[in-house]
CSV table of C-alpha atoms and ligand atoms in Angstrom, one decimal:
chain,number,residue,atom,x,y,z
K,17,MET,CA,108.3,7.4,109.0
K,18,ALA,CA,106.0,10.0,110.5
K,19,ALA,CA,105.8,10.3,114.3
K,20,THR,CA,102.7,9.5,116.4
K,21,ILE,CA,101.3,12.8,117.7
K,22,LEU,CA,101.2,13.0,121.5
K,23,ASP,CA,97.8,14.5,121.6
K,24,GLY,CA,97.8,16.5,124.9
K,25,ARG,CA,94.4,18.0,124.2
K,26,LYS,CA,92.8,14.6,123.9
K,27,VAL,CA,94.6,13.1,127.0
K,28,ALA,CA,93.8,16.3,129.0
K,29,ASP,CA,90.1,15.9,128.0
K,30,ASP,CA,90.2,12.3,129.2
K,31,ILE,CA,91.7,13.4,132.5
K,32,LYS,CA,89.1,16.3,132.8
K,33,ASN,CA,86.3,13.8,132.3
K,34,GLU,CA,87.7,11.6,135.0
K,35,ILE,CA,88.0,14.6,137.4
K,36,ALA,CA,84.4,15.7,136.5
K,37,GLU,CA,83.1,12.3,137.5
K,38,GLU,CA,84.9,12.5,140.8
K,39,VAL,CA,83.7,16.0,141.5
K,40,ALA,CA,80.1,15.0,140.8
K,41,ILE,CA,80.4,12.2,143.4
K,42,LEU,CA,82.0,14.6,145.9
K,43,LYS,CA,79.1,17.0,145.5
K,44,LYS,CA,76.5,14.2,145.6
K,45,ASN,CA,78.0,13.2,149.0
K,46,GLY,CA,77.6,16.7,150.4
K,47,HIS,CA,81.2,17.8,150.1
K,48,LYS,CA,82.4,21.2,148.7
K,49,ALA,CA,83.5,21.5,145.1
K,50,PRO,CA,87.3,22.2,144.7
K,51,HIS,CA,87.9,25.9,144.4
K,52,LEU,CA,90.8,27.3,142.4
K,53,ALA,CA,91.9,31.0,142.5
K,54,ALA,CA,94.0,32.6,139.8
K,55,ILE,CA,95.8,35.9,140.0
K,56,LEU,CA,96.6,37.7,136.8
K,57,VAL,CA,98.7,40.9,136.9
K,58,GLY,CA,98.5,43.3,134.0
K,59,ASP,CA,97.0,42.8,130.5
K,60,ASP,CA,99.5,40.6,128.6
K,61,GLY,CA,97.5,38.9,125.9
K,62,ALA,CA,99.2,35.5,126.2
K,63,SER,CA,98.8,35.4,130.0
K,64,GLN,CA,95.2,36.4,129.7
K,65,THR,CA,94.6,33.5,127.2
K,66,TYR,CA,96.4,31.0,129.6
K,67,VAL,CA,94.4,32.1,132.6
K,68,ASN,CA,91.1,32.0,130.6
K,69,ASN,CA,91.9,28.4,129.6
K,70,LYS,CA,92.4,27.5,133.2
K,71,ILE,CA,89.1,29.1,134.2
K,72,LYS,CA,87.4,27.3,131.3
K,73,ALA,CA,88.8,24.0,132.5
K,74,CYS,CA,87.5,24.7,136.1
K,75,LYS,CA,84.0,25.2,134.7
K,76,LYS,CA,84.2,22.0,132.6
K,77,VAL,CA,85.0,19.8,135.6
K,78,GLY,CA,82.6,21.5,138.1
K,79,PHE,CA,85.2,23.4,140.2
K,80,GLU,CA,84.5,26.8,141.8
K,81,TYR,CA,86.9,29.5,140.6
K,82,THR,CA,87.9,33.0,141.4
K,83,LEU,CA,89.8,35.2,139.0
K,84,LEU,CA,91.6,38.3,140.4
K,85,ASN,CA,93.0,40.6,137.8
K,86,PHE,CA,95.3,43.4,139.2
K,87,PRO,CA,96.8,46.3,137.2
K,88,GLU,CA,100.4,46.2,136.0
K,89,THR,CA,101.1,48.9,138.6
K,90,ILE,CA,100.2,46.9,141.7
K,91,SER,CA,103.0,46.9,144.3
K,92,GLU,CA,104.7,43.8,145.4
K,93,ALA,CA,103.5,44.5,149.0
K,94,LYS,CA,99.9,44.7,147.9
K,95,LEU,CA,100.2,41.5,145.9
K,96,MET,CA,101.7,39.7,148.9
K,97,THR,CA,98.7,41.0,151.1
K,98,GLU,CA,96.2,39.6,148.5
K,99,ILE,CA,98.0,36.2,148.6
K,100,ASP,CA,97.8,36.2,152.4
K,101,ARG,CA,94.1,36.9,152.2
K,102,ILE,CA,93.6,33.9,149.9
K,103,ASN,CA,95.9,31.7,152.0
K,104,LEU,CA,93.5,32.4,154.9
K,105,ASP,CA,90.3,31.8,152.9
K,106,ASN,CA,89.3,28.2,153.8
K,107,ASP,CA,87.0,27.9,150.8
K,108,ILE,CA,89.9,28.3,148.3
K,109,ASP,CA,91.9,25.1,147.8
K,110,GLY,CA,94.4,26.1,145.2
K,111,LEU,CA,96.0,29.4,144.1
K,112,ILE,CA,98.1,30.2,141.1
K,113,VAL,CA,99.8,33.5,140.2
K,114,GLN,CA,100.2,33.6,136.4
K,115,LEU,CA,103.8,34.3,135.4
K,116,PRO,CA,105.6,36.4,134.2
K,117,LEU,CA,105.1,39.2,136.6
K,118,PRO,CA,106.1,42.9,136.0
K,119,ALA,CA,109.8,43.6,136.6
K,120,HIS,CA,109.2,45.5,139.9
K,121,ILE,CA,107.7,42.3,141.5
K,122,SER,CA,109.8,39.3,142.5
K,123,ALA,CA,108.2,36.2,141.1
K,124,ALA,CA,110.3,34.1,143.5
K,125,LYS,CA,109.1,36.0,146.5
K,126,VAL,CA,105.4,36.1,145.4
K,127,THR,CA,105.2,32.4,144.5
K,128,ASP,CA,106.8,31.3,147.7
K,129,LYS,CA,104.2,33.3,149.7
K,130,ILE,CA,101.5,30.8,148.6
K,131,LEU,CA,100.9,28.2,151.3
K,132,PRO,CA,102.5,25.0,150.1
K,133,HIS,CA,99.2,23.0,150.4
K,134,LYS,CA,97.5,25.6,148.1
K,135,ASP,CA,100.4,25.8,145.7
K,136,VAL,CA,98.9,23.8,142.8
K,137,ASP,CA,101.5,25.0,140.3
K,138,GLY,CA,104.1,23.4,142.6
K,139,PHE,CA,106.3,26.5,142.5
K,140,THR,CA,107.0,27.0,146.3
K,141,ASN,CA,110.4,26.1,147.7
K,142,GLU,CA,108.7,23.5,150.0
K,143,ASN,CA,107.0,21.7,147.1
K,144,TYR,CA,110.1,21.9,145.0
K,145,GLY,CA,112.2,20.4,147.8
K,146,ARG,CA,109.7,17.7,148.5
K,147,ILE,CA,110.0,16.4,144.9
K,148,THR,CA,112.8,14.1,146.3
K,149,SER,CA,110.9,13.3,149.5
K,150,LYS,CA,109.4,9.9,150.2
K,151,ASN,CA,106.2,11.9,150.7
K,152,PRO,CA,106.1,14.5,147.8
K,153,GLY,CA,103.9,17.5,148.1
K,154,LEU,CA,102.1,19.0,145.1
K,155,LEU,CA,104.3,18.2,142.0
K,156,PRO,CA,105.0,21.0,139.6
K,157,ALA,CA,102.2,21.0,137.0
K,158,THR,CA,104.1,21.0,133.7
K,159,PRO,CA,106.6,18.2,134.5
K,160,PHE,CA,103.7,16.2,136.2
K,161,GLY,CA,101.7,16.7,133.0
K,162,ILE,CA,104.5,15.6,130.7
K,163,VAL,CA,105.2,12.4,132.7
K,164,GLU,CA,101.4,11.6,132.6
K,165,LEU,CA,101.3,12.2,128.8
K,166,LEU,CA,104.3,9.8,128.2
K,167,LYS,CA,102.7,7.2,130.4
K,168,ARG,CA,99.3,7.3,128.7
K,169,TYR,CA,101.1,6.6,125.4
K,170,LYS,CA,103.0,3.8,127.1
K,171,ILE,CA,106.4,5.3,126.4
K,172,ASP,CA,109.1,3.5,128.4
K,173,ILE,CA,111.0,5.9,130.7
K,174,LYS,CA,112.9,3.6,133.1
K,175,GLY,CA,116.5,3.2,132.0
K,176,LYS,CA,116.1,5.4,128.9
K,177,HIS,CA,118.2,8.4,128.2
K,178,CYS,CA,116.2,11.6,128.7
K,179,VAL,CA,117.9,14.8,127.5
K,180,MET,CA,116.3,18.0,129.0
K,181,VAL,CA,117.1,21.2,127.1
K,182,GLY,CA,116.5,24.1,129.5
K,183,ASN,CA,117.2,24.4,133.3
K,184,SER,CA,114.5,26.8,134.4
K,185,ARG,CA,113.0,26.5,137.9
K,186,THR,CA,109.5,26.0,136.5
K,187,VAL,CA,110.2,23.3,134.0
K,188,GLY,CA,113.8,22.1,133.2
K,189,ALA,CA,115.1,21.7,136.8
K,190,PRO,CA,112.1,19.9,138.3
K,191,MET,CA,111.5,17.9,135.1
K,192,SER,CA,115.0,16.5,135.1
K,193,THR,CA,114.8,15.7,138.8
K,194,ILE,CA,111.5,13.9,138.4
K,195,MET,CA,112.8,11.9,135.4
K,196,ALA,CA,115.9,10.8,137.3
K,197,TYR,CA,114.5,10.3,140.8
K,198,HIS,CA,110.9,9.1,140.3
K,199,GLU,CA,111.0,7.7,136.7
K,200,LEU,CA,114.5,6.2,136.9
K,201,ALA,CA,115.7,7.6,133.5
K,202,THR,CA,119.3,8.5,132.8
K,203,VAL,CA,119.2,12.3,132.5
K,204,THR,CA,121.3,14.9,130.8
K,205,VAL,CA,120.5,18.6,131.4
K,206,CYS,CA,121.5,21.1,128.7
K,207,HIS,CA,121.2,24.8,128.9
K,208,ILE,CA,122.3,28.1,127.4
K,209,HIS,CA,126.0,27.4,128.3
K,210,THR,CA,126.0,23.8,127.0
K,211,GLN,CA,128.7,23.3,124.3
K,212,ASP,CA,127.8,21.3,121.2
K,213,LEU,CA,124.1,21.0,122.1
K,214,ALA,CA,123.4,18.7,119.2
K,215,SER,CA,125.9,16.1,120.4
K,216,HIS,CA,123.8,15.7,123.5
K,217,THR,CA,120.3,15.9,122.0
K,218,ARG,CA,121.2,13.2,119.4
K,219,GLN,CA,121.6,10.8,122.3
K,220,ALA,CA,118.1,11.3,123.6
K,221,ASP,CA,115.5,8.5,123.7
K,222,ILE,CA,113.3,11.1,125.2
K,223,LEU,CA,114.0,14.7,124.3
K,224,ILE,CA,112.3,17.5,126.3
K,225,VAL,CA,112.8,21.1,125.2
K,226,ALA,CA,111.9,24.1,127.3
K,227,THR,CA,113.9,27.1,126.1
K,228,GLY,CA,111.5,29.6,124.5
K,229,LYS,CA,113.7,29.7,121.4
K,230,PRO,CA,111.5,29.0,118.4
K,231,SER,CA,112.5,26.0,116.2
K,232,LEU,CA,115.8,25.5,118.1
K,233,ILE,CA,115.7,21.8,117.6
K,234,LYS,CA,116.1,20.6,114.0
K,235,ALA,CA,115.9,17.1,112.6
K,236,ASP,CA,119.7,16.6,112.5
K,237,MET,CA,119.7,17.1,116.3
K,238,VAL,CA,117.3,14.2,117.0
K,239,LYS,CA,117.9,10.4,117.1
K,240,ASP,CA,115.8,8.2,114.9
K,241,GLY,CA,112.7,7.0,116.8
K,242,ALA,CA,113.1,9.4,119.8
K,243,ALA,CA,110.1,10.7,121.7
K,244,VAL,CA,110.1,14.5,121.5
K,245,VAL,CA,108.3,16.8,124.0
K,246,ASP,CA,108.1,20.5,123.1
K,247,VAL,CA,107.3,22.8,126.1
K,248,GLY,CA,108.0,26.1,124.2
K,249,ILE,CA,105.2,28.3,123.0
K,250,THR,CA,106.2,31.7,121.6
K,251,ARG,CA,104.0,34.2,119.8
K,252,ILE,CA,105.6,35.3,116.5
K,253,THR,CA,104.2,38.4,114.9
K,254,THR,CA,102.7,37.9,111.4
K,255,SER,CA,100.5,39.8,109.0
K,256,GLU,CA,99.3,36.6,107.4
K,257,ASN,CA,96.3,36.1,109.8
K,258,THR,CA,93.8,38.3,111.6
K,259,ARG,CA,95.2,37.4,115.1
K,260,GLY,CA,98.5,39.0,114.1
K,261,TYR,CA,100.6,36.1,115.4
K,262,VAL,CA,101.4,32.4,115.0
K,263,LEU,CA,102.5,30.1,117.8
K,264,SER,CA,105.9,28.4,117.6
K,265,GLY,CA,107.4,25.7,119.7
K,266,ASP,CA,111.1,25.1,120.4
K,267,VAL,CA,111.1,22.2,118.0
K,268,ASP,CA,110.9,22.4,114.2
K,269,PHE,CA,107.8,20.2,114.0
K,270,GLU,CA,107.7,19.5,110.3
K,271,GLU,CA,111.3,18.3,110.1
K,272,VAL,CA,111.4,16.5,113.4
K,273,ALA,CA,108.1,14.7,113.0
K,274,GLU,CA,109.7,12.8,110.1
K,275,LYS,CA,112.4,11.4,112.3
K,276,ALA,CA,110.9,11.0,115.8
K,277,SER,CA,108.5,8.2,116.8
K,278,PHE,CA,106.4,10.5,119.1
K,279,ILE,CA,106.1,14.2,119.1
K,280,THR,CA,104.0,16.9,120.9
K,281,PRO,CA,102.3,19.5,118.7
K,282,VAL,CA,102.3,23.2,119.7
K,283,PRO,CA,99.7,24.2,120.6
K,284,GLY,CA,97.8,21.1,121.8
K,285,GLY,CA,100.6,19.1,123.4
K,286,VAL,CA,102.1,20.1,126.8
K,287,GLY,CA,99.9,23.2,127.4
K,288,PRO,CA,96.6,21.3,128.0
K,289,MET,CA,98.5,18.7,130.1
K,290,THR,CA,99.7,21.5,132.4
K,291,ILE,CA,96.1,22.6,133.0
K,292,ALA,CA,95.0,19.0,133.6
K,293,SER,CA,97.7,18.7,136.2
K,294,LEU,CA,96.6,21.9,137.9
K,295,LEU,CA,93.1,20.4,138.2
K,296,LEU,CA,94.5,17.1,139.5
K,297,ASN,CA,96.6,19.0,142.1
K,298,THR,CA,93.6,21.1,143.1
K,299,LEU,CA,91.4,18.0,143.5
K,300,LYS,CA,94.2,16.3,145.6
K,301,THR,CA,94.6,19.3,147.9
K,302,THR,CA,90.8,19.7,148.4
K,303,LYS,CA,90.5,16.1,149.5
K,304,ALA,CA,93.5,16.3,151.8
K,305,ASN,CA,92.6,19.6,153.4
K,306,HIS,CA,88.9,18.7,153.9
K,307,THR,CA,89.7,15.1,154.8
K,308,ILE,CA,87.5,13.7,152.2
W,414,GUN,N1,103.5,31.0,133.0
W,414,GUN,C1,103.9,30.1,132.1
W,414,GUN,N2,103.6,28.9,132.5
W,414,GUN,C2,103.0,29.0,133.7
W,414,GUN,C3,102.5,28.0,134.6
W,414,GUN,O1,102.5,26.8,134.4
W,414,GUN,N3,101.9,28.5,135.7
W,414,GUN,C4,101.9,29.9,135.9
W,414,GUN,N4,101.3,30.3,137.1
W,414,GUN,N5,102.4,30.8,135.1
W,414,GUN,C5,103.0,30.3,134.0
């Protein structure tokens, strides 16, 4: 049986259309358009592509946007000053700093400098802590997008066994918390030190993988009929196309698609949903901060 593709591109387009309609109404009623600022440090090709996709999405839904591109050599202190400046700019509603940052800059320090109500990636300690509050702040964009994708395909989460492979602060840790706390799944978190990974992944009704290890998950590690979400996206060098690389997820798509009931493609699965969530967070914070 071939799995149903969880088409993140299509669902993200639906969400963008919904946002665009709301933005058009805001503007018609004399309110400001939401405004997202993105900081990109250096000239890493993948990061440039991701930031360009975010800017393109802003244009599509009628948001204002500001792109700040700093050289690789920018000091941490200067970057912190720039973030402060944007924090104080009342016209800017959301700010993201594209990761990874160069080794001389602390990503933890820089992301936590963003005011929590402008932190549309949901990376600050305050927003992270508030995941388990009765009144959550801005939810981390990738986990938020994954839950939305599962829900739009009507995949049951409550009471199901979700196995999260990866415990990163940006995806694995918040994702597992959201699945257990908000979505009421039974959650197992696996990571680099997990012994006999396959014995855990084989128990998953919902398997979410965010390790950055291309094709780590093979068919024999997946339960029949599982829903499989692949967060990985790694550029692998090749001479077989003019771009010079192919993209690979953490899941062996060809093999696993024969066994799973649902699967995200790479690209076109989780990535577009992260961007849709960024836009939703930016719209939410604009409305809250300007009491619309
Ligand atoms: N780098 C990889 N994923 C992300 C993301 O979701 N947000 C930011 N800011 N940087 C990233």
